[in-house]
């Protein structure tokens, strides 16, 4: 592509390149089914346990120095089962649910063929970097599961750094890894709070918000430079950027010629 001014694109992973939310729903249904068929839970009880776990995952605060992610997440299931059913804590059942959920979710994390093709094409003219927040173990397992390593020049996991998105430091670390300046980079992601705010904080050339619903609230904040409904729309946005940059270069050149006369 050889874009003037753009040398690298940073991609978010979850719900940008892979559909983590859909894989998570499949995993939850698998656990509900097992709780009903194997452990004789009612449908309402099984769903209540899973709803509680999902609420705990959303509020999760993980300090890897104090507890590994596996123990923490088994505890989520243990607490949810006890809160729903009562009685003694059942760590064995909690572990069974956690591993079934985790294994099923990983099985359904795939990098779609058209996304692979797009990344391959983009990489002919740009450097590509994967930038994902989250626990080191969890994110590395996802990366391995969807086999996305070959499509990137570098992979950066927030849980392995001092700060995660939206801190400018992790974006500047990514720039250093690729040997580029922030003003030569574009950030693509589905989160306004981390991907878009982070790209703006770090002074990147552009931010591209992936909004699959395309029903953006009127007061979207922070304001991304571009909005797309599918990650496959990115090449068109990059071409638009190239056109705008070329037009500006031409205008600047014309102005310079006028001044010379």
XYZ file of C-alpha atoms in Angstrom:
261
model
C 0.000 0.000 0.000
C 2.937 2.310 0.762
C 0.933 5.043 2.457
C 2.495 8.485 2.736
C 2.815 9.254 6.421
C 1.386 5.942 7.695
C 3.921 3.232 8.417
C 2.180 1.009 10.981
C -1.231 -0.156 12.125
C -1.925 -1.333 15.695
C -4.829 -3.783 16.084
C -6.797 -4.637 19.197
C -7.568 -8.374 19.541
C -10.812 -9.081 21.444
C -13.979 -8.236 19.498
C -11.868 -6.509 16.851
C -9.987 -9.312 15.095
C -11.706 -12.204 16.883
C -15.279 -12.469 18.182
C -14.526 -13.115 21.848
C -18.067 -12.196 22.900
C -19.631 -14.850 20.631
C -17.091 -17.475 21.749
C -17.921 -16.601 25.354
C -21.652 -17.096 24.728
C -20.975 -20.531 23.199
C -18.871 -21.436 26.236
C -21.591 -20.345 28.677
C -24.199 -22.468 26.854
C -21.855 -25.454 27.108
C -21.535 -25.010 30.876
C -25.325 -24.588 31.276
C -25.838 -27.832 29.370
C -23.294 -29.698 31.542
C -24.783 -28.373 34.788
C -28.212 -29.599 33.693
C -27.316 -32.994 32.205
C -24.486 -34.022 34.502
C -25.244 -32.242 37.768
C -29.059 -32.069 37.538
C -29.352 -28.298 37.852
C -32.569 -26.666 36.707
C -32.311 -24.365 33.700
C -32.921 -21.307 35.897
C -30.249 -22.345 38.409
C -27.657 -23.092 35.733
C -28.276 -19.758 34.014
C -28.178 -17.898 37.339
C -24.733 -19.360 38.086
C -23.437 -18.309 34.658
C -24.986 -14.824 34.896
C -23.216 -14.317 38.224
C -19.892 -15.466 36.768
C -20.224 -13.083 33.822
C -20.944 -10.196 36.219
C -17.805 -11.121 38.205
C -15.711 -11.246 35.007
C -16.876 -7.746 34.066
C -15.843 -6.368 37.473
C -12.672 -8.477 37.690
C -9.581 -6.864 39.214
C -6.618 -9.164 38.832
C -3.229 -8.729 40.466
C -0.955 -11.483 39.082
C 1.473 -10.901 41.953
C -1.192 -12.070 44.431
C -3.095 -14.787 42.549
C -2.893 -16.543 39.201
C -5.794 -15.996 36.814
C -6.822 -19.673 36.995
C -7.345 -19.593 40.773
C -9.187 -16.277 40.552
C -11.589 -17.509 37.887
C -12.262 -20.832 39.611
C -13.160 -18.700 42.639
C -15.673 -16.760 40.498
C -17.438 -20.041 39.669
C -17.194 -21.284 43.262
C -18.796 -18.099 44.614
C -21.485 -18.065 41.921
C -22.471 -21.682 42.649
C -22.628 -21.024 46.396
C -24.592 -17.781 45.934
C -27.116 -19.616 43.733
C -27.424 -23.023 45.382
C -26.220 -22.380 48.933
C -24.574 -25.079 51.059
C -20.870 -25.896 51.178
C -18.409 -24.458 48.686
C -17.769 -26.871 45.822
C -14.304 -26.149 44.436
C -14.252 -29.294 42.285
C -17.450 -28.386 40.447
C -16.229 -24.805 40.115
C -12.991 -26.016 38.522
C -14.916 -28.303 36.159
C -17.122 -25.391 35.045
C -14.160 -23.055 34.612
C -12.123 -25.451 32.479
C -15.141 -26.334 30.320
C -15.877 -22.616 29.822
C -12.259 -21.785 29.065
C -11.659 -24.710 26.675
C -14.906 -24.112 24.761
C -14.220 -20.378 24.460
C -10.708 -20.980 23.097
C -12.033 -23.532 20.587
C -14.348 -20.907 19.117
C -11.766 -18.126 18.850
C -10.839 -18.081 15.186
C -9.285 -15.518 12.893
C -11.659 -15.480 9.915
C -10.244 -16.293 6.493
C -11.150 -12.867 5.064
C -9.475 -11.169 8.043
C -6.319 -13.235 7.460
C -6.331 -12.210 3.803
C -6.721 -8.539 4.725
C -3.833 -8.662 7.211
C -1.611 -10.423 4.669
C -2.367 -7.743 2.069
C -1.865 -4.831 4.482
C 1.442 -6.229 5.664
C 2.884 -5.912 2.147
C 3.139 -2.166 2.685
C 2.764 -1.592 6.419
C 4.059 -2.890 9.714
C 1.343 -4.543 11.783
C 1.268 -4.861 15.565
C -1.217 -6.608 17.850
C -1.892 -4.614 21.028
C -4.167 -6.300 23.557
C -5.023 -5.522 27.186
C -5.427 -8.266 29.740
C -3.747 -10.966 31.773
C -0.599 -12.401 30.177
C -1.674 -16.060 30.372
C -5.250 -15.441 29.189
C -4.258 -13.290 26.214
C -1.349 -15.512 25.132
C -3.726 -18.516 25.143
C -6.158 -16.608 22.908
C -3.348 -15.572 20.548
C -2.241 -19.191 20.250
C -5.821 -20.437 19.832
C -6.584 -18.133 16.906
C -3.081 -18.615 15.424
C -2.633 -14.941 14.586
C 1.123 -14.671 15.302
C 2.278 -15.014 11.655
C 0.308 -11.940 10.586
C 2.101 -9.476 12.871
C 5.537 -7.918 13.137
C 5.106 -7.667 16.919
C 2.613 -8.635 19.638
C 2.235 -6.627 22.852
C 0.124 -7.829 25.808
C -0.898 -5.220 28.360
C -0.500 -7.620 31.275
C 3.208 -7.921 30.436
C 3.795 -4.148 30.510
C 3.900 -1.544 33.274
C 0.719 0.082 31.971
C -2.099 -1.009 29.656
C -4.185 0.903 27.100
C -5.146 3.787 27.280
C -1.817 4.831 28.878
C 0.417 6.571 26.303
C 3.444 4.579 27.516
C 2.299 1.261 26.005
C 1.631 2.923 22.631
C 5.051 4.572 22.668
C 6.601 1.203 23.557
C 4.876 -0.257 20.466
C 6.240 2.572 18.314
C 9.761 1.907 19.601
C 9.382 -1.816 18.863
C 8.581 -1.057 15.223
C 10.952 1.883 14.880
C 8.189 4.347 13.970
C 6.839 7.630 15.322
C 3.338 7.968 16.877
C 2.355 10.297 14.000
C 3.044 7.412 11.591
C 0.657 4.970 13.306
C -3.052 4.113 13.228
C -4.936 2.354 16.072
C -7.896 0.087 15.274
C -10.176 -1.237 18.018
C -13.697 -1.641 19.393
C -13.216 0.177 22.703
C -13.586 3.944 22.910
C -12.150 3.931 26.447
C -8.959 1.985 25.743
C -8.252 1.820 21.993
C -9.487 5.211 20.825
C -8.690 7.203 23.976
C -5.286 5.510 24.105
C -4.503 6.336 20.483
C -5.489 9.960 21.080
C -3.477 10.131 24.329
C -0.389 8.833 22.533
C -0.674 11.255 19.612
C -1.175 8.633 16.896
C -1.920 9.786 13.351
C -5.445 8.322 13.423
C -7.835 6.201 15.460
C -10.357 3.847 13.836
C -13.297 2.720 15.977
C -14.897 -0.598 15.105
C -18.577 -0.183 15.939
C -20.336 -3.318 14.688
C -23.793 -2.021 15.557
C -23.225 1.338 13.812
C -25.763 2.826 16.209
C -23.349 5.209 17.883
C -24.677 7.379 20.697
C -25.061 11.008 19.684
C -22.447 12.099 22.206
C -19.744 9.536 21.373
C -16.656 10.332 23.426
C -13.797 10.276 22.798
C -14.302 11.113 19.127
C -12.476 8.715 16.767
C -11.053 9.930 13.467
C -12.914 7.169 11.581
C -15.735 4.688 12.330
C -16.130 1.314 10.585
C -18.730 -1.443 11.028
C -16.389 -4.292 10.029
C -12.642 -4.651 10.378
C -12.668 -5.522 6.661
C -13.550 -1.869 5.952
C -10.114 -0.786 7.195
C -8.269 -0.893 3.810
C -10.810 1.582 2.387
C -10.194 3.930 5.342
C -6.427 3.695 4.834
C -6.875 4.473 1.133
C -9.013 7.470 2.069
C -6.262 8.643 4.399
C -3.689 8.229 1.628
C -5.877 10.249 -0.757
C -6.247 13.034 1.838
C -2.501 13.072 2.525
C -1.674 13.156 -1.195
C -4.161 15.979 -1.741
C -2.579 17.938 1.108
C 0.929 17.346 -0.289
C -0.258 18.576 -3.671
C -1.859 21.668 -2.138
C 1.286 22.400 -0.118
C 3.411 21.964 -3.251
C 1.166 24.349 -5.214
C 1.350 26.912 -2.409
C 5.124 26.544 -2.383
C 5.258 27.093 -6.166
C 3.108 30.221 -5.861
C 5.429 31.618 -3.234
C 8.468 30.888 -5.434
C 7.075 33.124 -8.191
